[in-house]
Short mmCIF file of C-alpha atoms and ligand atoms in Angstrom, two decimals:
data_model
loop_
_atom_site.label_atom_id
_atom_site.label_comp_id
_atom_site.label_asym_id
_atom_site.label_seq_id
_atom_site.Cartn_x
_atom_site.Cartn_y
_atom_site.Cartn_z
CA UNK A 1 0.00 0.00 0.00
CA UNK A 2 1.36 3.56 -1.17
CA UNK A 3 1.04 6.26 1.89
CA UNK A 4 0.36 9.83 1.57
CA UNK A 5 -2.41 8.97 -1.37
CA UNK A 6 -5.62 10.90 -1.73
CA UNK A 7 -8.38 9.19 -3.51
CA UNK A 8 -11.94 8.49 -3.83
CA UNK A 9 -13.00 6.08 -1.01
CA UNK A 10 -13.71 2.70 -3.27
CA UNK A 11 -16.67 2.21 -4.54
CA UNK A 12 -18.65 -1.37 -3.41
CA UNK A 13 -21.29 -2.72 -5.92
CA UNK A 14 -24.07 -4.82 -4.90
CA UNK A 15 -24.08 -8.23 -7.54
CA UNK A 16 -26.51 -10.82 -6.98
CA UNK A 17 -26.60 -9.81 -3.03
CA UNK A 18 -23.15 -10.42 -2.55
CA UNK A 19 -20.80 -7.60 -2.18
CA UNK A 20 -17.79 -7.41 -4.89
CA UNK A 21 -15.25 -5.36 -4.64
CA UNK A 22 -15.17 -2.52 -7.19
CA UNK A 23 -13.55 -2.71 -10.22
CA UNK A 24 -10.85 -0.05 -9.67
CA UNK A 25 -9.85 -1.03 -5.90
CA UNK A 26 -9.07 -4.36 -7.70
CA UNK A 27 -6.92 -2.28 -10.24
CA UNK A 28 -5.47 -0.71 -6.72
CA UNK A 29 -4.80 -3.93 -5.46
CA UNK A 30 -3.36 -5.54 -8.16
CA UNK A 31 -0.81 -2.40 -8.93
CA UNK A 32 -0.54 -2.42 -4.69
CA UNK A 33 0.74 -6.16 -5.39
CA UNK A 34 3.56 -5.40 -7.81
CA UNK A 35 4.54 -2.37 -6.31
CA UNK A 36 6.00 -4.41 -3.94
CA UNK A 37 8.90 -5.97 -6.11
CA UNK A 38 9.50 -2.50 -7.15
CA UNK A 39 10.69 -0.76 -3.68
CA UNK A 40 13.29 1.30 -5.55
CA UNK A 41 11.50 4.21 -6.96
CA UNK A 42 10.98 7.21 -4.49
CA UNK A 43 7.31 6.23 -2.80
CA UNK A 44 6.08 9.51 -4.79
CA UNK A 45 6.85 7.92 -8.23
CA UNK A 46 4.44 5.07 -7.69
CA UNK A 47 1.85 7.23 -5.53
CA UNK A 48 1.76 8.87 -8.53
CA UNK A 49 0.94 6.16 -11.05
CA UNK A 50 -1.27 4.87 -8.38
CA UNK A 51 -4.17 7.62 -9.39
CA UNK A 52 -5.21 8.90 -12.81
CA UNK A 53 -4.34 12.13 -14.19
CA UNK A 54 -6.94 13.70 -15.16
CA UNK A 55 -10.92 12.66 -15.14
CA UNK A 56 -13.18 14.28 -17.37
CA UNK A 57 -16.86 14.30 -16.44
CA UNK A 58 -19.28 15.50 -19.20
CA UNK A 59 -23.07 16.20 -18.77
CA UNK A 60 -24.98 16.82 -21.96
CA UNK A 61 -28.12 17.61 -23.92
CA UNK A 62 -29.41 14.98 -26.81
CA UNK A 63 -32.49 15.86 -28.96
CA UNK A 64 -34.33 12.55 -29.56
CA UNK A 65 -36.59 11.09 -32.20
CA UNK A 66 -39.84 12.04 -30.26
CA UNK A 67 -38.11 15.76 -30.12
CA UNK A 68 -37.34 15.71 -26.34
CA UNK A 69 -34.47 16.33 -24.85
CA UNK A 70 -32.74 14.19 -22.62
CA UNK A 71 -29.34 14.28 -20.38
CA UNK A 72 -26.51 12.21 -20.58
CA UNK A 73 -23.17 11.61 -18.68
CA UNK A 74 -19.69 10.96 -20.25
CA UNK A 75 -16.91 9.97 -18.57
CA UNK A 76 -12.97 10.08 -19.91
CA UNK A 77 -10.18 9.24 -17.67
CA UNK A 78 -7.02 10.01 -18.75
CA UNK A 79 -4.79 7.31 -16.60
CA UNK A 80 -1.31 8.19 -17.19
CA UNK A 81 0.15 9.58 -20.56
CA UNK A 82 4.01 9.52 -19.44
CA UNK A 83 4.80 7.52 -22.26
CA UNK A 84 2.99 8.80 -25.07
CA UNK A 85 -1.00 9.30 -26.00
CA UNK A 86 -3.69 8.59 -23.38
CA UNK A 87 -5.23 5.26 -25.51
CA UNK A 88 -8.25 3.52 -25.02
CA UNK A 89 -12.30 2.60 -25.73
CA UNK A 90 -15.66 4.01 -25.62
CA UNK A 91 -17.79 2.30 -23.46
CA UNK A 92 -21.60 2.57 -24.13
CA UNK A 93 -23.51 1.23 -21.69
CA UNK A 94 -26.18 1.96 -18.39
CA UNK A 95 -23.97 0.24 -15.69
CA UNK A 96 -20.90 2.73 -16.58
CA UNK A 97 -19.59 4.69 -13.73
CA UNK A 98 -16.23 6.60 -13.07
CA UNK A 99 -15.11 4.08 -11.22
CA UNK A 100 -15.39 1.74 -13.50
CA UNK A 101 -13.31 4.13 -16.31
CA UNK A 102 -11.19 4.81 -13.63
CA UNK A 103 -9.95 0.90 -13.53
CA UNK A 104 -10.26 0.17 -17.19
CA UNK A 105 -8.04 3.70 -18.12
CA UNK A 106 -5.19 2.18 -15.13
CA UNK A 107 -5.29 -1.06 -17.00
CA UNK A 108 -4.81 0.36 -20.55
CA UNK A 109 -1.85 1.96 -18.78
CA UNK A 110 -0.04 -1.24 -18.38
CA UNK A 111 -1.22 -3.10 -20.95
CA UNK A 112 0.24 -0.09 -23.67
CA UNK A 113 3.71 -0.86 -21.24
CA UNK A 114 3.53 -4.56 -20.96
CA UNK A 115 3.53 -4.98 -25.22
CA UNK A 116 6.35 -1.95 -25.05
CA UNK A 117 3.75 0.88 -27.53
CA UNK A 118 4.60 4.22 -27.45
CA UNK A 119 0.94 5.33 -25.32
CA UNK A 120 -0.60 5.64 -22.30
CA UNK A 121 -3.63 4.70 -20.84
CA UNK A 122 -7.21 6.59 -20.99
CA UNK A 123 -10.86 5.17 -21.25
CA UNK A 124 -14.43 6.48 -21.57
CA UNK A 125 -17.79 5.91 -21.45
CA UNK A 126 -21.49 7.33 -21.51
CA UNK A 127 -24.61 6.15 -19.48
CA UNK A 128 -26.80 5.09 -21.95
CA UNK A 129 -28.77 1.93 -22.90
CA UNK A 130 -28.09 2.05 -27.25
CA UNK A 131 -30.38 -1.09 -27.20
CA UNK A 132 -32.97 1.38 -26.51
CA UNK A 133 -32.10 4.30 -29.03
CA UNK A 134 -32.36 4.71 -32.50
CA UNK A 135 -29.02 4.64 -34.85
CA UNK A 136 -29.85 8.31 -35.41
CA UNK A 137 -30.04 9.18 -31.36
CA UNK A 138 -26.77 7.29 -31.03
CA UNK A 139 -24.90 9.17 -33.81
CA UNK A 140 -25.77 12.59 -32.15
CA UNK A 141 -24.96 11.31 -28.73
CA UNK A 142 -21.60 9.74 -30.23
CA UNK A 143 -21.26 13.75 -31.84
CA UNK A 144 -22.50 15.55 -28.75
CA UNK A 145 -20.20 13.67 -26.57
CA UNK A 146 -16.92 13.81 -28.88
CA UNK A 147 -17.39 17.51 -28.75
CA UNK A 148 -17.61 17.89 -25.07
CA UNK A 149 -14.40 15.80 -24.84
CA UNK A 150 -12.74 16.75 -27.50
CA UNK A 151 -10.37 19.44 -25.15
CA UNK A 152 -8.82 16.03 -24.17
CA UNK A 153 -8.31 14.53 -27.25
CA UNK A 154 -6.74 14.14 -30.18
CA UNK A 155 -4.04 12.63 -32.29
CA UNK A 156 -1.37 13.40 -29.96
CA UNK A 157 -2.94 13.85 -26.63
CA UNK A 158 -5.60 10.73 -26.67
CA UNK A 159 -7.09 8.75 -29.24
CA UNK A 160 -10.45 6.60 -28.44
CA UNK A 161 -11.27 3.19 -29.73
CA UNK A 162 -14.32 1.10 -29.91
CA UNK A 163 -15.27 -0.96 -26.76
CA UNK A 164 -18.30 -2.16 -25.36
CA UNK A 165 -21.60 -1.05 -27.46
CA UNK A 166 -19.39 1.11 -29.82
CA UNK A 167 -18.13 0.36 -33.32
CA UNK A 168 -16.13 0.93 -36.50
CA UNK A 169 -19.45 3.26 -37.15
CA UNK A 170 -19.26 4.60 -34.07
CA UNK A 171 -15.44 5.49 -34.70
CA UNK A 172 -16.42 6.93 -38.05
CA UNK A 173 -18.85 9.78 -36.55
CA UNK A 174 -16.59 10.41 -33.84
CA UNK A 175 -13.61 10.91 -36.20
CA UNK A 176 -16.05 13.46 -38.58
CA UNK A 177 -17.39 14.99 -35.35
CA UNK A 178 -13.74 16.04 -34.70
CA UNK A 179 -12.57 16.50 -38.24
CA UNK A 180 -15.89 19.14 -38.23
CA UNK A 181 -14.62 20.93 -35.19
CA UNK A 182 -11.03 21.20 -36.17
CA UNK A 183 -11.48 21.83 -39.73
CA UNK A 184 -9.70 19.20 -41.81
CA UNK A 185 -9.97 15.84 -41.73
CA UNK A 186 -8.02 13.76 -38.52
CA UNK A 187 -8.24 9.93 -39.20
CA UNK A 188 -5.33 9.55 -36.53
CA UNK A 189 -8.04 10.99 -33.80
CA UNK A 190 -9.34 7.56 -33.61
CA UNK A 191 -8.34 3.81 -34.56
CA UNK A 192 -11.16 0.96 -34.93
CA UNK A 193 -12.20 3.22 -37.99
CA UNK A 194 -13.72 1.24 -41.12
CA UNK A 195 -11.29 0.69 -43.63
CA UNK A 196 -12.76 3.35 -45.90
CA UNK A 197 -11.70 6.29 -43.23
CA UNK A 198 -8.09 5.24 -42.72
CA UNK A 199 -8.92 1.71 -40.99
CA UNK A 200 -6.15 -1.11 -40.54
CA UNK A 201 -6.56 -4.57 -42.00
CA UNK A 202 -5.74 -7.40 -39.30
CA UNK A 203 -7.66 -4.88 -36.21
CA UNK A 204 -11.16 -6.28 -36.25
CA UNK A 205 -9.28 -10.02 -35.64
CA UNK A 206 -6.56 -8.69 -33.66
CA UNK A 207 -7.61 -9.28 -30.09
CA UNK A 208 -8.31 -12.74 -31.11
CA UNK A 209 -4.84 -13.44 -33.05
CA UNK A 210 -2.72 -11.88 -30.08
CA UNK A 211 -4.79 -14.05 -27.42
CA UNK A 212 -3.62 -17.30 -29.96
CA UNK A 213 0.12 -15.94 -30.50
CA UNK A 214 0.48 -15.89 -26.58
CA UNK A 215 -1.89 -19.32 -26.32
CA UNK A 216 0.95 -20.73 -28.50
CA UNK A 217 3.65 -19.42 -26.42
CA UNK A 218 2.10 -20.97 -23.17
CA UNK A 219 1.48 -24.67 -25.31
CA UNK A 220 5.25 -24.43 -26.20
CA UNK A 221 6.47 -23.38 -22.87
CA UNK A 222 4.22 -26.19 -21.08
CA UNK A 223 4.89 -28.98 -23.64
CA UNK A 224 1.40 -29.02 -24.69
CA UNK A 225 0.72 -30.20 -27.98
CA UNK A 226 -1.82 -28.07 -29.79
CA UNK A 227 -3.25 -30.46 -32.01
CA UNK A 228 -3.97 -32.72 -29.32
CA UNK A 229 -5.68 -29.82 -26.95
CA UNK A 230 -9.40 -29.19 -26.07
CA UNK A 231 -10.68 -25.88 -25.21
CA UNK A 232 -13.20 -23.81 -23.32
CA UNK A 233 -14.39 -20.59 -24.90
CA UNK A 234 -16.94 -18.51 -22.43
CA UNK A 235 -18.41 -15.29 -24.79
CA UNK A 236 -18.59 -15.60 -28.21
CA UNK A 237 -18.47 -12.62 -29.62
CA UNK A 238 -15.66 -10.57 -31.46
CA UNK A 239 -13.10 -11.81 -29.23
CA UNK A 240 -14.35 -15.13 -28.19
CA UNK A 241 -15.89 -16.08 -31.54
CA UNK A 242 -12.66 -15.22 -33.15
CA UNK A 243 -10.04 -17.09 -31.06
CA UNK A 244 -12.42 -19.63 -31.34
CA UNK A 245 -11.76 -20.19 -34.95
CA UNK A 246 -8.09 -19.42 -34.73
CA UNK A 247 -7.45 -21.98 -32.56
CA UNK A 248 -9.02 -24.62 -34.53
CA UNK A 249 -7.05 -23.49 -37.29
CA UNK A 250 -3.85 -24.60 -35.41
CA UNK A 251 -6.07 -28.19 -34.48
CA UNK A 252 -6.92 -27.62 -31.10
CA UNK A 253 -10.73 -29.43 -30.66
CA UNK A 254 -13.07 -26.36 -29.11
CA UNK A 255 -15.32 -28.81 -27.30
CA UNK A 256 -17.52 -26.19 -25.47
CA UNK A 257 -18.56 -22.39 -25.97
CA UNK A 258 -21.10 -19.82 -24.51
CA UNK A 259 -22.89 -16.43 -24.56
CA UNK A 260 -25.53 -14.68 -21.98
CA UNK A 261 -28.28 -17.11 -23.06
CA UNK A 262 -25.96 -20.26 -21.81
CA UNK A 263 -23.82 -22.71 -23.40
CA UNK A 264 -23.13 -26.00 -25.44
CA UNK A 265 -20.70 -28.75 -24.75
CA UNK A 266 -19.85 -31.68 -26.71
CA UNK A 267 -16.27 -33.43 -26.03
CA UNK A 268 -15.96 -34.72 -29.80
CA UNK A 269 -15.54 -30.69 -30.89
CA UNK A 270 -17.71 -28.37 -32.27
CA UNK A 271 -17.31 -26.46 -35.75
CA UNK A 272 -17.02 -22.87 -34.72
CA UNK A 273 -17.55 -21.69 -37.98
CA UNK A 274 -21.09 -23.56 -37.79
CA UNK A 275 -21.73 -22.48 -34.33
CA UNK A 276 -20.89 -18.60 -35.25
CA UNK A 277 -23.66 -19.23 -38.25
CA UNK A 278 -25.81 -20.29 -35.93
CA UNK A 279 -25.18 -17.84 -33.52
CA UNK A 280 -26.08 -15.52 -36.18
CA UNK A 281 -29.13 -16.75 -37.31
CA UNK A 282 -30.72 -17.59 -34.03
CA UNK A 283 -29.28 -14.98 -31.46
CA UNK A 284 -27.27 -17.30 -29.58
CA UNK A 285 -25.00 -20.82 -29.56
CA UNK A 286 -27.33 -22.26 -27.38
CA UNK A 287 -29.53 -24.51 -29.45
CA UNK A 288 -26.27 -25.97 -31.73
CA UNK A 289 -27.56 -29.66 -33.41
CA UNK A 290 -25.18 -31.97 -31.80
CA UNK A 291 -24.37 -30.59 -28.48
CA UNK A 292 -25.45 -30.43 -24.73
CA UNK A 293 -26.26 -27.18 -23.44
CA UNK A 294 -24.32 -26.55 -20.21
CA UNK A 295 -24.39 -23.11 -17.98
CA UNK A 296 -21.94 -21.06 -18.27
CA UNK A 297 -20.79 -22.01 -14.63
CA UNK A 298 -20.46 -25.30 -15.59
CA UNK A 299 -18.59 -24.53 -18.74
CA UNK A 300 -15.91 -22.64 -16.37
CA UNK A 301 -15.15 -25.94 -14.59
CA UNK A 302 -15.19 -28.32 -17.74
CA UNK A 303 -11.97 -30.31 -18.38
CA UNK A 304 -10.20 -28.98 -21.26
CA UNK A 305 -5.79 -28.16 -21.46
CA UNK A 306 -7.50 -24.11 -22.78
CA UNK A 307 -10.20 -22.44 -21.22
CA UNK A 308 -10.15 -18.60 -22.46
CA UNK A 309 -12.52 -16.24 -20.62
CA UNK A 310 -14.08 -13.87 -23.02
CA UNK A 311 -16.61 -12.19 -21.50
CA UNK A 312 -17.22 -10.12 -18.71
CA UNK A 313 -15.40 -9.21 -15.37
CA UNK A 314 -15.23 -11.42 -12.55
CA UNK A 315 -15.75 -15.11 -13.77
CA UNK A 316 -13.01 -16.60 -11.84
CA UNK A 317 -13.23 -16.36 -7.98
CA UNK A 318 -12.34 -18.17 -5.30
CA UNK A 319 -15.26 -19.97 -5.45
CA UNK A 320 -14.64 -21.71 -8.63
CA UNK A 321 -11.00 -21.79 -8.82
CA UNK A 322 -10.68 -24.45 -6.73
CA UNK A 323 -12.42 -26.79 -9.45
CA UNK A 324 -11.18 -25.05 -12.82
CA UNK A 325 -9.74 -27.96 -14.99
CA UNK A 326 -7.94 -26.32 -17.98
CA UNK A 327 -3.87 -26.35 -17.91
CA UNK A 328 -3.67 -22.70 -19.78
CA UNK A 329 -6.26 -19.46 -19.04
CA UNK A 330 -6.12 -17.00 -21.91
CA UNK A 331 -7.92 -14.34 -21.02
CA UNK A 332 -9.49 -12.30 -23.23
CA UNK A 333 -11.10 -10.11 -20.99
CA UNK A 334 -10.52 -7.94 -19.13
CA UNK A 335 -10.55 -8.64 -15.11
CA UNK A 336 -11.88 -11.75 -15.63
CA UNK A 337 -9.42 -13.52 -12.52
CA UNK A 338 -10.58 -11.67 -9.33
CA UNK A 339 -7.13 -11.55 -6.74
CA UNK A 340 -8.14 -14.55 -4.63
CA UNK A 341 -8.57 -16.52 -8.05
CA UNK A 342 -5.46 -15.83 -9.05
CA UNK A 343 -3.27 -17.15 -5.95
CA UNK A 344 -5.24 -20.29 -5.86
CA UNK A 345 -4.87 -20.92 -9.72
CA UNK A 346 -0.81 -20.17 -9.17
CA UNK A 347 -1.17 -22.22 -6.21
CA UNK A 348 -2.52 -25.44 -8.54
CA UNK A 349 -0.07 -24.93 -11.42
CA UNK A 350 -2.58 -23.37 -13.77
CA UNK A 351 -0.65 -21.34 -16.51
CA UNK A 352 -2.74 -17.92 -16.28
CA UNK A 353 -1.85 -15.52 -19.45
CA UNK A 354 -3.01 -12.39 -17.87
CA UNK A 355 -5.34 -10.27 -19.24
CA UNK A 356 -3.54 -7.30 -20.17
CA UNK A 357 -0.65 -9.39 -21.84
CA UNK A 358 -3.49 -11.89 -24.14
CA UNK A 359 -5.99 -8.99 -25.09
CA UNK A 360 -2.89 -6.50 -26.09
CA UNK A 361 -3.25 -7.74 -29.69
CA UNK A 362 -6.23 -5.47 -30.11
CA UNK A 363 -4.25 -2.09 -28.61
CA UNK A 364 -1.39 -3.25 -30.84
CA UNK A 365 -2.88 -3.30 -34.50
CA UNK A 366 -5.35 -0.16 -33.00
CA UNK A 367 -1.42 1.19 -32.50
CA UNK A 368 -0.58 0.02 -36.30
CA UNK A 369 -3.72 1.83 -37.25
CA UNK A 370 -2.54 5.30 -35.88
CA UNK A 371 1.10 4.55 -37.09
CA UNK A 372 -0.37 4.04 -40.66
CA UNK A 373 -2.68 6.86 -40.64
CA UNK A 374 0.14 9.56 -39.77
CA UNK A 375 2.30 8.12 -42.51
CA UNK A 376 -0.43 8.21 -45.06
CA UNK A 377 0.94 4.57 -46.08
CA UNK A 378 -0.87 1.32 -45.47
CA UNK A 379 0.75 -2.27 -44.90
CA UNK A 380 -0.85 -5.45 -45.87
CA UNK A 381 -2.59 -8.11 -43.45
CA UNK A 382 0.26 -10.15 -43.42
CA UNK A 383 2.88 -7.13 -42.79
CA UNK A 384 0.19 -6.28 -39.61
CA UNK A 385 0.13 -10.08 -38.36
CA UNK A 386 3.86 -10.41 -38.76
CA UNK A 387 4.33 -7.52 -36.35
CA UNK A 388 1.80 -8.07 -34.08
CA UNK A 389 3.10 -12.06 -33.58
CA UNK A 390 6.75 -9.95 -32.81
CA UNK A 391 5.11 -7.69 -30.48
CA UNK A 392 3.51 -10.34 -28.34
CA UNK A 393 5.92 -13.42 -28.60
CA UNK A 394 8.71 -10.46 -26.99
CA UNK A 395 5.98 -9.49 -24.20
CA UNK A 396 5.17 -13.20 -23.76
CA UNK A 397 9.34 -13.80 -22.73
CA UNK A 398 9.55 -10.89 -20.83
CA UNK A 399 6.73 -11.37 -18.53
CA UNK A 400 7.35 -15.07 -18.44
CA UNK A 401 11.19 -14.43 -17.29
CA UNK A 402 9.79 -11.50 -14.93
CA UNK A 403 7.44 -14.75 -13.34
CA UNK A 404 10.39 -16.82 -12.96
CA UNK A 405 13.06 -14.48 -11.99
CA UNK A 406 10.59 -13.32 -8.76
CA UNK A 407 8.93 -16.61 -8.32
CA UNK A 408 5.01 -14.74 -8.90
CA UNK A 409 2.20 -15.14 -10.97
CA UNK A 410 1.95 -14.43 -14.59
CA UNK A 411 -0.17 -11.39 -13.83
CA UNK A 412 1.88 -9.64 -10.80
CA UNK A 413 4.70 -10.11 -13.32
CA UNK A 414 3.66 -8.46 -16.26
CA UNK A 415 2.28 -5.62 -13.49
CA UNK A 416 5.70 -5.17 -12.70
CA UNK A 417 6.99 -4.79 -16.26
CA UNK A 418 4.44 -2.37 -16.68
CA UNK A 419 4.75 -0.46 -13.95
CA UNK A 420 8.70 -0.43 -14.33
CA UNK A 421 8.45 0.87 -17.56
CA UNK A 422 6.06 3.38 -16.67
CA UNK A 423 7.86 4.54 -13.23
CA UNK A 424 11.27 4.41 -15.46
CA UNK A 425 9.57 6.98 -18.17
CA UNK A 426 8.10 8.84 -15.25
CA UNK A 427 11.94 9.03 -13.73
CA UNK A 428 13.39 10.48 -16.98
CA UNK A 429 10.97 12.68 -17.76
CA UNK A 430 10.96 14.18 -14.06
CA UNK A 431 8.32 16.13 -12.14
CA UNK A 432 7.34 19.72 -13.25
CA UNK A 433 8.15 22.04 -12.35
P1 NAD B 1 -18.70 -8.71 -27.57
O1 NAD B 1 -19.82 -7.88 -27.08
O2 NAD B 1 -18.45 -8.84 -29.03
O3 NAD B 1 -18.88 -10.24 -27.00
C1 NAD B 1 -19.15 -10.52 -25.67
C2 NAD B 1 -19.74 -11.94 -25.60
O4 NAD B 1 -19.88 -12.33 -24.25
C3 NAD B 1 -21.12 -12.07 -26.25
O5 NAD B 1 -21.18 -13.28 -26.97
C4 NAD B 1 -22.04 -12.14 -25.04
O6 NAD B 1 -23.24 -12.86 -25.29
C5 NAD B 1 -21.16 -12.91 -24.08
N1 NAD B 1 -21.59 -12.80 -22.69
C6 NAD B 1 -22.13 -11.76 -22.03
N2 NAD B 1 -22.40 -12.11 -20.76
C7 NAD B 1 -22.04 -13.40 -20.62
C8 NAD B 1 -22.06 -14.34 -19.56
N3 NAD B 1 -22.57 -14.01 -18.37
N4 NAD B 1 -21.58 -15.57 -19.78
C9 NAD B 1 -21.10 -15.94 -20.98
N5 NAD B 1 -21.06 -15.09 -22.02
C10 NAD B 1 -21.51 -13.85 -21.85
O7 NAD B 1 -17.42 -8.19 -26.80
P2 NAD B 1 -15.88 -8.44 -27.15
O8 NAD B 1 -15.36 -7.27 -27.92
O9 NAD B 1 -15.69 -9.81 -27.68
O10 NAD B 1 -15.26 -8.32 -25.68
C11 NAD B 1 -15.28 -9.41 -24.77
C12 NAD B 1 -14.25 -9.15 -23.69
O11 NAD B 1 -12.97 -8.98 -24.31
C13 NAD B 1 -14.49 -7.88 -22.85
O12 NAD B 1 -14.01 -8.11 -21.55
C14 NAD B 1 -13.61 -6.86 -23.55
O13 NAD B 1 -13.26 -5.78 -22.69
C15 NAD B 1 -12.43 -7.75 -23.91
N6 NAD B 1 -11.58 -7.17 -24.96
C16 NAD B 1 -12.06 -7.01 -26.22
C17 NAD B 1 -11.24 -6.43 -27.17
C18 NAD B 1 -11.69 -6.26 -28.60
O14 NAD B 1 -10.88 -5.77 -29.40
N7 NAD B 1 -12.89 -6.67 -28.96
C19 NAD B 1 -9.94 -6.02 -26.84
C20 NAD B 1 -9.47 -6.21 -25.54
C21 NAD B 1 -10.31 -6.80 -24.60
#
């Protein structure tokens, strides 16, 4: 624990009548962790990285279809920008809070460190429920609320991203709404753009391919044999959908997958090709010909050598842990491994590939993205996938070494690259004035 820190009492969130611990006093605790191995920087240094720099809270009018006019509340945290560009998504969605920002800015911060990019972290996010507006109510909220925080960003100061309810659409009004303001057109303001406005080949799969290039690593580093793995995939959306079919491209059998409706399980493998069809055409996986449906609790403690969380926060406490049967953890998502989780997996030799080392793929190619859009000159797919397997094959070592070298978890290891990297840039740079 850093002394002499001011900051917002943590927040406590009622789920399902248990108390959980809010997401950024897990961010807290997790940096609080690391910090540990890291006792020579000046206390300051790492009080300083402990809080975000700046927190921008917007409230602002939206005419709607029915011509009312209704309020809404932005958020964008600007975590740490020591070592380049505040980077990170847009979050639309009603459970969004500044607290909640607040974590997933810190952990932009070290995921940007751990893969060695030239950013920093930042994150945003309106209260809203787009399930319940109109495309043309979300483009002028998407406007509205890129001009209120558009004294924050920008090419060079902090570039948003898609996330949670936001899209390459959503990209593309948020890049005109700023192009409008500033008077020529900024494709760098942004990345998760479609291809037409300046949009990288290789991003929409790149969360996915990372997750497999470090899902490789682990299979190397443990012995495992790919083509003789099973594997666990809970989400199946962009990311989960994805690494689903990438990792039955190198012949690992995906034997069970899920969404919010439930799952389906069958040990002989499933086509997730077939299952993303259906998916499609039905709303969900559950329902697949040829499979049992299982709940997604029971998927968590299926046997399989992979399970990769791809979903939501929180899936892995210390009330499953104890019975998770995979060999590797590729997670996905973000937070998915609360604290206690994560000792007791370490504890029973489970290979966790933390989350902000597996997901980096997608800040990576959003990082080739900007790259290409400054330089006016754009690479192929296979130039972007060559780079981004160097990227995360040299984060993979270095956190792996980090693990061994201080005998800790994957995750409290790539926290301390991170936060080394970060507290050396912070070092350099010095404090002004
Ligand atoms: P998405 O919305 O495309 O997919 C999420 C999937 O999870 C959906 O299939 C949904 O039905 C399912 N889901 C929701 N609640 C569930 C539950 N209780 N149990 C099982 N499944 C459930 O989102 P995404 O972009 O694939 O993101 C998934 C996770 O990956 C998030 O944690 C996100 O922050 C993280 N992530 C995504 C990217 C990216 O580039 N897409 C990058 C980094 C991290």
């Amino acid at each position: 624990m850093i002394d002499n820190v001011v900051v917002a009492p943590p927040v406590r969130a009622e789920v399902v009548g248990k108390e959980v611990e809010s997401p950024f006093a897990i961010a807290q605790r997790q940096f609080d962790q690391a910090v540990q191995y890291l006792n020579h920087y000046p206390k300051g240094i790492l009080a300083k990285l402990r809080v975000p720099e700046r927190e921008l809270i917007v409230n602002f009018p939206v005419r709607m279809d029915n011509g009312d006019i209704q309020m809404f509340t932005g958020y964008r945290v600007q975590h740490c920008t020591v070592r380049g560009p505040g980077k990170g998504g847009i979050r639309f969605h009603p459970d969004v809070t500044l607290d909640e920002v607040r974590a997933l800015a810190m952990w932009m911060t070290w995921k940007t460190a751990v893969v060695g990019i030239p950013y920093g972290g930042a994150k945003g996010g309106v209260v809203c429920d787009p399930k319940q507006m109109s495309i043309q109510e979300i483009e002028r909220l998407t406007r509205r609320y890129t001009t209120e925080i558009s004294i924050i960003i920008g090419p060079e100061s902090d570039i948003p991203a898609p996330d949670v309810n936001t899209n390459p659409q959503t990209m593309a009004w948020l890049m005109d709404t700023y192009s409008m303001n500033v008077g020529h057109t900024v494709p760098a303001v942004v990345t998760g753009k479609p291809l037409e406005l300046g949009g990288s080949v290789g991003r929409h799969e790149a969360t996915a391919r990372g997750c497999q290039f470090t899902i490789r690593r682990a299979a190397r580093h443990l012995g495992l044999d790919l083509t003789q793995a099973t594997a666990v995939i809970q989400g199946y959306g962009n990311a989960g959908s994805i690494a689903a079919r990438l990792l039955a491209e190198d012949g690992v059998r995906i034997v069970a997958v899920s969404d919010s409706k439930g799952g389906i399980y069958n040990p002989k493998g499933l086509d997730p090709v077939a299952v993303l069809r259906w998916k499609q055409e039905t709303g969900s996986v559950v329902g697949y010909d040829d499979a049992d449906t299982v709940t997604n609790a029971e998927l968590l403690e299926l046997p399989c050598d992979i399970l990769v969380p791809a979903a939501l926060e929180n899936q892995l406490t210390a009330h499953n842990a104890p019975r998770i049967r995979a060999r590797i953890i590729g997670e996905a998502a973000n937070g998915p491994t609360t604290p206690e989780a994560d000792a007791i997996l370490y504890d029973r030799g489970i290979f966790v590939i933390p989350d902000i080392l597996a997901n980096a793929g997608g800040v990576t190619v959003s990082y080739f993205e900007w790259v290409q859009d400054l330089q006016y000159l754009f690479w192929d797919e296979a130039e972007v996938n060559r780079r981004l397997e160097q990227v995360m094959n040299r984060a993979f070592d270095e956190v792996i070494a980090l693990a061994q070298k201080h005998k800790v978890n994957n995750r409290i290891a790539a926290y301390i690259l991170a936060i080394d990297r970060v507290a050396r840039a912070t070092m350099l740079r010095g404090i002004w004035p």
